[in-house]
Each structure stands twice: as C-alpha cells, then as structure tokens.
PDB file of N, CA and C in Angstrom:
ATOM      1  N   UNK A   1      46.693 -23.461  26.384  1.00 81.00           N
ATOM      2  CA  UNK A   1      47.931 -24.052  26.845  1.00 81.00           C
ATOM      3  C   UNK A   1      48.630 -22.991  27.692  1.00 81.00           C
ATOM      4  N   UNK A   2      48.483 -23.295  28.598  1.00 84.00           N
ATOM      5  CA  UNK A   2      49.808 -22.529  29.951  1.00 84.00           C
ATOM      6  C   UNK A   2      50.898 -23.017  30.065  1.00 84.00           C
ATOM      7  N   UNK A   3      51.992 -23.027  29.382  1.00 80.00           N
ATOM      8  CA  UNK A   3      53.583 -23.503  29.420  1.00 80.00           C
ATOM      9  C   UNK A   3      54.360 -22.642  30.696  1.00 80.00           C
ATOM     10  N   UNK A   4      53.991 -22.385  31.910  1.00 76.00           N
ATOM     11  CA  UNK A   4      54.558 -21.898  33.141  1.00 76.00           C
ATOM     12  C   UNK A   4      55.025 -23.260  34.027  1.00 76.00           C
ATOM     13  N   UNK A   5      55.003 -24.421  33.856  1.00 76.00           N
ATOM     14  CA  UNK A   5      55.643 -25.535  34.143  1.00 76.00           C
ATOM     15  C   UNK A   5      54.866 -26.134  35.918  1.00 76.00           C
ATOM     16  N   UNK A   6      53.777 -25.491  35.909  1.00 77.00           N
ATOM     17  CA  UNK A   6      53.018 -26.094  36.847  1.00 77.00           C
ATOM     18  C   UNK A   6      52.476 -27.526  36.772  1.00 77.00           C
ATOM     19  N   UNK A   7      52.391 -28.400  35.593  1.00 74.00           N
ATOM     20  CA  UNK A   7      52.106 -29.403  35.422  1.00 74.00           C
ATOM     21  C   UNK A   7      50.621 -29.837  34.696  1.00 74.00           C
ATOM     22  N   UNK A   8      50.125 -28.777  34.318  1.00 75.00           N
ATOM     23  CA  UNK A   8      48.780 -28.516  34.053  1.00 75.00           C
ATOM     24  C   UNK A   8      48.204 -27.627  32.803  1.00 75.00           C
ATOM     25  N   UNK A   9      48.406 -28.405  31.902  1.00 78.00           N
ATOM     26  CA  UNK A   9      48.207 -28.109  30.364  1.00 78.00           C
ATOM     27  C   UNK A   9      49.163 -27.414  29.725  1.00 78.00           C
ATOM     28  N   UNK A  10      50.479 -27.492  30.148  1.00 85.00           N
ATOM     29  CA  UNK A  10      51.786 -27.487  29.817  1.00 85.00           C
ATOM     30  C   UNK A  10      52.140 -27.699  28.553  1.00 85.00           C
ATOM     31  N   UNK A  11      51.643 -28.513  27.795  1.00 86.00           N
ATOM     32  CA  UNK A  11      52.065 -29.389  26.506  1.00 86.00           C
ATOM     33  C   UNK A  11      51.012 -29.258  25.799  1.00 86.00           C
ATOM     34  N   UNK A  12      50.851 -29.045  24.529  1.00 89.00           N
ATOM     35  CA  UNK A  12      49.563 -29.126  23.514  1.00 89.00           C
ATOM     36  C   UNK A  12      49.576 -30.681  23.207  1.00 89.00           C
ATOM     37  N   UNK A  13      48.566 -31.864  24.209  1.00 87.00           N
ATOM     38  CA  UNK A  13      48.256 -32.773  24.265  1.00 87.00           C
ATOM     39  C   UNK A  13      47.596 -33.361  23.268  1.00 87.00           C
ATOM     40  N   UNK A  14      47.592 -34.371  22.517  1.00 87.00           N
ATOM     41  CA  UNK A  14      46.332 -35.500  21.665  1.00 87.00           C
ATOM     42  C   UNK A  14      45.832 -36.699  22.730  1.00 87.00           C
ATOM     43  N   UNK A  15      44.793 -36.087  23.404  1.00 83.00           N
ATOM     44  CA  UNK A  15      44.197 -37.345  24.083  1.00 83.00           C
ATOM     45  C   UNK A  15      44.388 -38.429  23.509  1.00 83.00           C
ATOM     46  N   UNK A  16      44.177 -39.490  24.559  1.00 82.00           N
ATOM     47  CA  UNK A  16      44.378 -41.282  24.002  1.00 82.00           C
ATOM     48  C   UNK A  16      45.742 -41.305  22.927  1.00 82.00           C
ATOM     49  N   UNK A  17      46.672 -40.717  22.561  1.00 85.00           N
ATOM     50  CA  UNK A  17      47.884 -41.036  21.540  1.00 85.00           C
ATOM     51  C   UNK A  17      48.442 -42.328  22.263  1.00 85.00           C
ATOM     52  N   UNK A  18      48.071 -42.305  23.589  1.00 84.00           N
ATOM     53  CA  UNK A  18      49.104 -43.342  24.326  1.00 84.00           C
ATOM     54  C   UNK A  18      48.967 -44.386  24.225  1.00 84.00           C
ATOM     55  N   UNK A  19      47.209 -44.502  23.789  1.00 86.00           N
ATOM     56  CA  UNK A  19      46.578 -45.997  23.949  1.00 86.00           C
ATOM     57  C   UNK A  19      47.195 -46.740  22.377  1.00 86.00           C
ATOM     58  N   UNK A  20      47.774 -46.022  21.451  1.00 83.00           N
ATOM     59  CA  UNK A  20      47.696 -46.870  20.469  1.00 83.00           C
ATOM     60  C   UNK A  20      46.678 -47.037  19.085  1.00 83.00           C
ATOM     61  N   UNK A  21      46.344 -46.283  19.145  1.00 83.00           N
ATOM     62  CA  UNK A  21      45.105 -46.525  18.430  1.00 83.00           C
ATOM     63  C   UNK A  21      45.355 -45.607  16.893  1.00 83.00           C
ATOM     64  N   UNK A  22      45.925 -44.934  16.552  1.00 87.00           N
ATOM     65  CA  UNK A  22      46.545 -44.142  15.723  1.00 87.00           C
ATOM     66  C   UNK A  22      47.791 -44.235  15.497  1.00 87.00           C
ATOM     67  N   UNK A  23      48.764 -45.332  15.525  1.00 87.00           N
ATOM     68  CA  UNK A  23      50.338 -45.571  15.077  1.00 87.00           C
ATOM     69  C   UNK A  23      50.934 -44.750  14.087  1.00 87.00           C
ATOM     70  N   UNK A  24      49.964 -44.569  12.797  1.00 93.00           N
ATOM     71  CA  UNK A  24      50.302 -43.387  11.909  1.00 93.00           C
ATOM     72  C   UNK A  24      50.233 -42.460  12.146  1.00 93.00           C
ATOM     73  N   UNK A  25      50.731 -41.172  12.584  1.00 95.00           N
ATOM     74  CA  UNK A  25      49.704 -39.785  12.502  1.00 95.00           C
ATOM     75  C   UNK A  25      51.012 -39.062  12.149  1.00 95.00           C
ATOM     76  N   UNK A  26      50.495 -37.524  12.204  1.00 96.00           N
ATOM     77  CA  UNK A  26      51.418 -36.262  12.042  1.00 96.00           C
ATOM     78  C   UNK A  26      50.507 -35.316  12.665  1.00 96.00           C
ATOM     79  N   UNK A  27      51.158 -34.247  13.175  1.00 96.00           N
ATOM     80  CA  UNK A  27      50.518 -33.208  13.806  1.00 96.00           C
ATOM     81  C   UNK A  27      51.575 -32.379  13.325  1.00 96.00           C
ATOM     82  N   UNK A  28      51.115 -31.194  12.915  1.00 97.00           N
ATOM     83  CA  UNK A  28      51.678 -29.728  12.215  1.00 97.00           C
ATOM     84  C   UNK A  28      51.163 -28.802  13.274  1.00 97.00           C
ATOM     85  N   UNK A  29      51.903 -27.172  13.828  1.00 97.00           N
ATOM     86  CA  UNK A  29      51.482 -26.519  14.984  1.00 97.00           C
ATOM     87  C   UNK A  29      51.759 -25.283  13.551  1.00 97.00           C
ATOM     88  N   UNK A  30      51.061 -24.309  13.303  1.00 98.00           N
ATOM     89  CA  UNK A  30      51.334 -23.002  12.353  1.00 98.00           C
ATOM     90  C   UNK A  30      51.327 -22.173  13.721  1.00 98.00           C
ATOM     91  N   UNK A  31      52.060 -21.297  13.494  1.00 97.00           N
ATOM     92  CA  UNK A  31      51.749 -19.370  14.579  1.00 97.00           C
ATOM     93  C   UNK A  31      50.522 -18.961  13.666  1.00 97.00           C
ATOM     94  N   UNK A  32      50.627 -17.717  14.110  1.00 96.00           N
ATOM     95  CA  UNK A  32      49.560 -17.069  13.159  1.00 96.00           C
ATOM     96  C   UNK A  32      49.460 -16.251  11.816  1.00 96.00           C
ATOM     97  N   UNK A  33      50.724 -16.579  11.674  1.00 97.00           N
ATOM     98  CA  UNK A  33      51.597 -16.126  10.362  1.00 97.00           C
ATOM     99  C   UNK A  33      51.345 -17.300   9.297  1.00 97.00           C
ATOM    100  N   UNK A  34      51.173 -18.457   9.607  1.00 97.00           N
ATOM    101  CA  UNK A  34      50.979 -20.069   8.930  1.00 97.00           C
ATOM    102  C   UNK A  34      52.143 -20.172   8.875  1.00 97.00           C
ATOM    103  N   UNK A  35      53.238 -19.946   9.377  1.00 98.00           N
ATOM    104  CA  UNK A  35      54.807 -21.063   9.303  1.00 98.00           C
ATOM    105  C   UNK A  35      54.416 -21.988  10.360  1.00 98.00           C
ATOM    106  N   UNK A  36      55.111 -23.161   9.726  1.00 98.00           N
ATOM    107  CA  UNK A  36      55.006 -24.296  10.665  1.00 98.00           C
ATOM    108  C   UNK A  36      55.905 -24.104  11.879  1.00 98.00           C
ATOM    109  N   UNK A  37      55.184 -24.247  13.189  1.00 97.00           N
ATOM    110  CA  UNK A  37      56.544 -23.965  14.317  1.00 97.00           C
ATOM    111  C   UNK A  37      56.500 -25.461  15.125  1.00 97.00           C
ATOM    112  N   UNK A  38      55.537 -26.232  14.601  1.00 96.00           N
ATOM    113  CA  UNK A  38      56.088 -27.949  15.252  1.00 96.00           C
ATOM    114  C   UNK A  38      55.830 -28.569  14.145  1.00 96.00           C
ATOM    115  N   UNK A  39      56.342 -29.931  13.910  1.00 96.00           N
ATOM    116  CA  UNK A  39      56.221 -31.327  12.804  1.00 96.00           C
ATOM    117  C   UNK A  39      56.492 -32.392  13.768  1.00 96.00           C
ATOM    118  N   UNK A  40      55.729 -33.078  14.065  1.00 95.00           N
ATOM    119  CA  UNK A  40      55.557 -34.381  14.846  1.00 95.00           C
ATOM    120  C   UNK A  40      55.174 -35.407  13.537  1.00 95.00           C
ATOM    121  N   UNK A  41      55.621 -36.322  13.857  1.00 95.00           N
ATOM    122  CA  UNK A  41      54.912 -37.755  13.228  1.00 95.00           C
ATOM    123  C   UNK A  41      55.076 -38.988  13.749  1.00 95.00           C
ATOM    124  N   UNK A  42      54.207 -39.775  13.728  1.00 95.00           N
ATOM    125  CA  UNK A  42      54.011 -41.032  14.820  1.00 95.00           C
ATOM    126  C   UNK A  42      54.589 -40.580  16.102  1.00 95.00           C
ATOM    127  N   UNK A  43      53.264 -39.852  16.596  1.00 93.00           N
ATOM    128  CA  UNK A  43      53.527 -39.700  17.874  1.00 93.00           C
ATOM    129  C   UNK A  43      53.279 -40.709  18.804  1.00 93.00           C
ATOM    130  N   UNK A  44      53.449 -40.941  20.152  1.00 91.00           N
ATOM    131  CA  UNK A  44      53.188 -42.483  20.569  1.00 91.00           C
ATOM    132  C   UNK A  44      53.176 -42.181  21.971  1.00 91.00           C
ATOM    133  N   UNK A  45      53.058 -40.987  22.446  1.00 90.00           N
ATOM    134  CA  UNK A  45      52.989 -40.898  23.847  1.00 90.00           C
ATOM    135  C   UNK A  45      52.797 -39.431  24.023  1.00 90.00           C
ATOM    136  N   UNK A  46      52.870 -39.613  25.315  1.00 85.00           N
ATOM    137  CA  UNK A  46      52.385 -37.688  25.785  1.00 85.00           C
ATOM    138  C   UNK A  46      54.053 -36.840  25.660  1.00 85.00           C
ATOM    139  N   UNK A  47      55.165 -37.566  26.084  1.00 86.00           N
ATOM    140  CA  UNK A  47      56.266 -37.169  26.310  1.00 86.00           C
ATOM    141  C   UNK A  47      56.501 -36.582  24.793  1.00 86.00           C
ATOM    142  N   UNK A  48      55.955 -37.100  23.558  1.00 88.00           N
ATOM    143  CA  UNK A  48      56.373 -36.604  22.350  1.00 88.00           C
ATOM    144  C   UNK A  48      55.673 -35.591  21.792  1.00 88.00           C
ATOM    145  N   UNK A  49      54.317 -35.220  22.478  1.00 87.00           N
ATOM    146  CA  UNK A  49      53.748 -34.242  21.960  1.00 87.00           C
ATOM    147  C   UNK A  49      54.481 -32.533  22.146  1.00 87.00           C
ATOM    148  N   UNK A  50      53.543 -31.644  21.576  1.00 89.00           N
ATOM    149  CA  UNK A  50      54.203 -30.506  21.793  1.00 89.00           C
ATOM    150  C   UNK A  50      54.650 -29.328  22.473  1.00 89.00           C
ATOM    151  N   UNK A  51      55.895 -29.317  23.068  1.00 90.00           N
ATOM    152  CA  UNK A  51      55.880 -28.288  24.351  1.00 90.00           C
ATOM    153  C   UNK A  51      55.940 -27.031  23.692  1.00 90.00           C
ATOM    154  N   UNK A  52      55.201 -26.003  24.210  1.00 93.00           N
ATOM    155  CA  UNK A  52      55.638 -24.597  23.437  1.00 93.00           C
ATOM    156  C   UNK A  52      56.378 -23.502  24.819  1.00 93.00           C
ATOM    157  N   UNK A  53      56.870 -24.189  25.547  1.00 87.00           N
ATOM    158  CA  UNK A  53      57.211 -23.113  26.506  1.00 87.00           C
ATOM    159  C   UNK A  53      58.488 -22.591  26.335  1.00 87.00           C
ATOM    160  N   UNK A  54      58.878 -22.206  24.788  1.00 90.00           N
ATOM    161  CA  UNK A  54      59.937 -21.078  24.560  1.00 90.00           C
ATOM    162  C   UNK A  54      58.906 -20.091  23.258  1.00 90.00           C
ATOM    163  N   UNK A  55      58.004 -20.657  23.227  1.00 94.00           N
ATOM    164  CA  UNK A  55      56.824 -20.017  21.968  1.00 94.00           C
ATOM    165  C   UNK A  55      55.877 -18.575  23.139  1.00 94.00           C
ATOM    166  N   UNK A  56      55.574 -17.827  22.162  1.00 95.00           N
ATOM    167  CA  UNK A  56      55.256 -16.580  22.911  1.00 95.00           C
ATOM    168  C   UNK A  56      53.629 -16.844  22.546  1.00 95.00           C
ATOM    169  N   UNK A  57      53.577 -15.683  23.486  1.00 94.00           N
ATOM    170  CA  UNK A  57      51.742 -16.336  23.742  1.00 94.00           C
ATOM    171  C   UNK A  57      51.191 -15.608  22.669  1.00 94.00           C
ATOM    172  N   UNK A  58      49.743 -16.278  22.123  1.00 96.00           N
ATOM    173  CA  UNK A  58      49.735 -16.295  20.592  1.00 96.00           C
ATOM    174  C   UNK A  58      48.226 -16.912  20.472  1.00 96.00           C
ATOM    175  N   UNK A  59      47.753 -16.899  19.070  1.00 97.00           N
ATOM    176  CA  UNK A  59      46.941 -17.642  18.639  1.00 97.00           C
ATOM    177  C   UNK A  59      48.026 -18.924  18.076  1.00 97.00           C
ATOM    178  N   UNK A  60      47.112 -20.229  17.552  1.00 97.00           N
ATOM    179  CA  UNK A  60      47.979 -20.738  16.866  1.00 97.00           C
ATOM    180  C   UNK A  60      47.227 -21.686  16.227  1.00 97.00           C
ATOM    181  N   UNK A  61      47.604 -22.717  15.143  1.00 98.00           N
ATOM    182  CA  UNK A  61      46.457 -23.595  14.734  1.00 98.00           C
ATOM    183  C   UNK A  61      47.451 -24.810  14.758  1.00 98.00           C
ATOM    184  N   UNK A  62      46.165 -26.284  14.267  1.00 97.00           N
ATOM    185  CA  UNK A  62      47.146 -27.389  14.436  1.00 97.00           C
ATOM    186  C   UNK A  62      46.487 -28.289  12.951  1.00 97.00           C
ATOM    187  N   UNK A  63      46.921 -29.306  12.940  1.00 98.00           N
ATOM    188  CA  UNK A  63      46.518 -30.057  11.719  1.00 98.00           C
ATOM    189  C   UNK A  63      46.836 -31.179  12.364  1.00 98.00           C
ATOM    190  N   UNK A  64      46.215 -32.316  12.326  1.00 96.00           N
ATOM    191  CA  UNK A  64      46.304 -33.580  13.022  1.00 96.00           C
ATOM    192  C   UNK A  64      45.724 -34.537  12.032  1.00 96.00           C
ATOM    193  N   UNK A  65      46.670 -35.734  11.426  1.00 97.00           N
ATOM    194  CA  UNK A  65      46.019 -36.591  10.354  1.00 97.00           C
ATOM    195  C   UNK A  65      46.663 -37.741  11.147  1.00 97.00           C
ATOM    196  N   UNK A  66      45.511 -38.824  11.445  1.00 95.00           N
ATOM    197  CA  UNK A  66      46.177 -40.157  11.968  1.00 95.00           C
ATOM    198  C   UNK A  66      45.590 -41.489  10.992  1.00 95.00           C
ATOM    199  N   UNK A  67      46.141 -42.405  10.992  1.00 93.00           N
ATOM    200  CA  UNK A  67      45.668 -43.097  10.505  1.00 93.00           C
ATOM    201  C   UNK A  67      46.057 -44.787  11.330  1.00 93.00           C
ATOM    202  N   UNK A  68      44.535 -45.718  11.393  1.00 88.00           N
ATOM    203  CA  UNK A  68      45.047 -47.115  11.326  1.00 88.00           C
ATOM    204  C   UNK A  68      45.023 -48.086  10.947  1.00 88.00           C
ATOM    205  N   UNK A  69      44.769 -49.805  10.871  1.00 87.00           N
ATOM    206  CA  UNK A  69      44.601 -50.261   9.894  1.00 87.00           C
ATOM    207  C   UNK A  69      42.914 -50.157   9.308  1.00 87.00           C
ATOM    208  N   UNK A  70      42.061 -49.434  10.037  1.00 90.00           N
ATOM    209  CA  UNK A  70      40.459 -49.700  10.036  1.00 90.00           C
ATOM    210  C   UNK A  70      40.154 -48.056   9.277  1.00 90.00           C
ATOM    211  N   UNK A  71      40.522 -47.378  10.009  1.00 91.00           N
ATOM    212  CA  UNK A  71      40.550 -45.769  10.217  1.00 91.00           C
ATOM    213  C   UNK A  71      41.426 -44.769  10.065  1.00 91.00           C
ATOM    214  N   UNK A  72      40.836 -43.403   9.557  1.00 94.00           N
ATOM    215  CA  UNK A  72      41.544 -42.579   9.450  1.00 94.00           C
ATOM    216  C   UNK A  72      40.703 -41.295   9.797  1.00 94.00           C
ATOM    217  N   UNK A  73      41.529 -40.267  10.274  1.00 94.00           N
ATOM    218  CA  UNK A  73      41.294 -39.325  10.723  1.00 94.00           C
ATOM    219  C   UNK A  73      41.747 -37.646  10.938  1.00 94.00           C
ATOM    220  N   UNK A  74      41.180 -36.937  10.416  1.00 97.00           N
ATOM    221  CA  UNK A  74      41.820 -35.069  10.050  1.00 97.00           C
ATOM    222  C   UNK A  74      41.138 -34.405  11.509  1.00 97.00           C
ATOM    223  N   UNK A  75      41.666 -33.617  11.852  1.00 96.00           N
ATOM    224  CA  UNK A  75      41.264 -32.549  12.989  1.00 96.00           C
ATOM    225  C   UNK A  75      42.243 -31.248  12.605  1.00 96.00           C
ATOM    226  N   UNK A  76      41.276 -30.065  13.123  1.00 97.00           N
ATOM    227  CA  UNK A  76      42.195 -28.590  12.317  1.00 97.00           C
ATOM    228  C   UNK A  76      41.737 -28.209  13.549  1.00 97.00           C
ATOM    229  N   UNK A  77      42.252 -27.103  14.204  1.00 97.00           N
ATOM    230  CA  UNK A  77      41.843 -26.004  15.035  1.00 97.00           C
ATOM    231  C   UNK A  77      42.588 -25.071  15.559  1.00 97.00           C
ATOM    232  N   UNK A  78      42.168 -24.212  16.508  1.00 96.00           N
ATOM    233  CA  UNK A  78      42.884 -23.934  17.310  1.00 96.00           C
ATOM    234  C   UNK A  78      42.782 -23.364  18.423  1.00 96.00           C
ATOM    235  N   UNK A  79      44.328 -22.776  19.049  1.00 94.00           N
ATOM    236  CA  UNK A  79      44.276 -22.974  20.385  1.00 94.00           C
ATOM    237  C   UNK A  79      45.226 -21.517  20.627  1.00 94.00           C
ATOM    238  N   UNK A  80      45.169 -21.227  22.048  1.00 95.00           N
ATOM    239  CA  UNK A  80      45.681 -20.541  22.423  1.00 95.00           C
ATOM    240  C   UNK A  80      47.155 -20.271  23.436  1.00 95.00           C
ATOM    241  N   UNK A  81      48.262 -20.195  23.520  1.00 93.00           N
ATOM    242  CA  UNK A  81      48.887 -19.982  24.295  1.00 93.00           C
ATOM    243  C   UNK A  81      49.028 -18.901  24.789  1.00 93.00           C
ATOM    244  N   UNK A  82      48.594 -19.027  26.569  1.00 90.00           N
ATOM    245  CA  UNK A  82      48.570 -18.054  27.597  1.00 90.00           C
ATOM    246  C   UNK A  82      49.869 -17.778  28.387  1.00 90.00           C
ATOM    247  N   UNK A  83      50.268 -16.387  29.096  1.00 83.00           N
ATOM    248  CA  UNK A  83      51.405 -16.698  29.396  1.00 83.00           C
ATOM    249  C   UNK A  83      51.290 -16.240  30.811  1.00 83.00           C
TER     250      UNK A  83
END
C-alpha cells in the first residue's frame, strides 16, 4: 500500500466488496505490535475500506471474516505500507 495520494493502491482494498457478495464481514488492520489500528464491519464498498495515509510505513497484518447466506469466509495476512 502507497498512501502518497496518487490514486494507485492508496487504500488497503477487499476486491469484489462492491459486488455484494459478503454483506456480513469485519476486517481488523493490527501494526506490528498486534494493537488493532482499523475495525471495519459490513463493509460495502471501496470508499469504506481502509485508508492508512496518516499510519507510518510498517509491516502490518489483517483479519478478514465475511459471511453470506451460502458462505463463509477467514483470510489473515499481510501487507506492507510504503512511504
């Protein structure tokens, strides 16, 4: 993630959130300390996901649990903010 406001991976994105397909979810952002530094839930578009461009450049991890009426779904990882 490059938060320098060029328009281009600006935001720590969840592909497809927009389409709908996950109405339930939560996404958690830890630093590298494990404090939580985002809490999202039912996210529903790109505009709601997470901007980190006051967050210092870092390792960081995420936790992503969605759920819908068929499916459910966990994702852990992480990512980097460059500055």
């Amino acid at each position: 993630v490059t938060p320098n406001g060029h328009g281009v991976n600006d935001k720590f994105l969840i592909v497809g959130i927009d389409r709908g397909c996950y109405p339930t979810n939560k996404l958690i952002i830890y630093n590298r300390f494990g404090m939580a530094v985002c809490r999202r839930e039912n996210i529903t578009s790109y505009d709601d996901c997470w901007d980190p461009k006051h967050m210092p450049a870092s390792t960081y991890f995420y936790y992503f649990e969605a759920r819908s009426d068929t499916d459910a779904i966990i994702r852990r990882g992480c990512f980097e903010i460059v500055k």
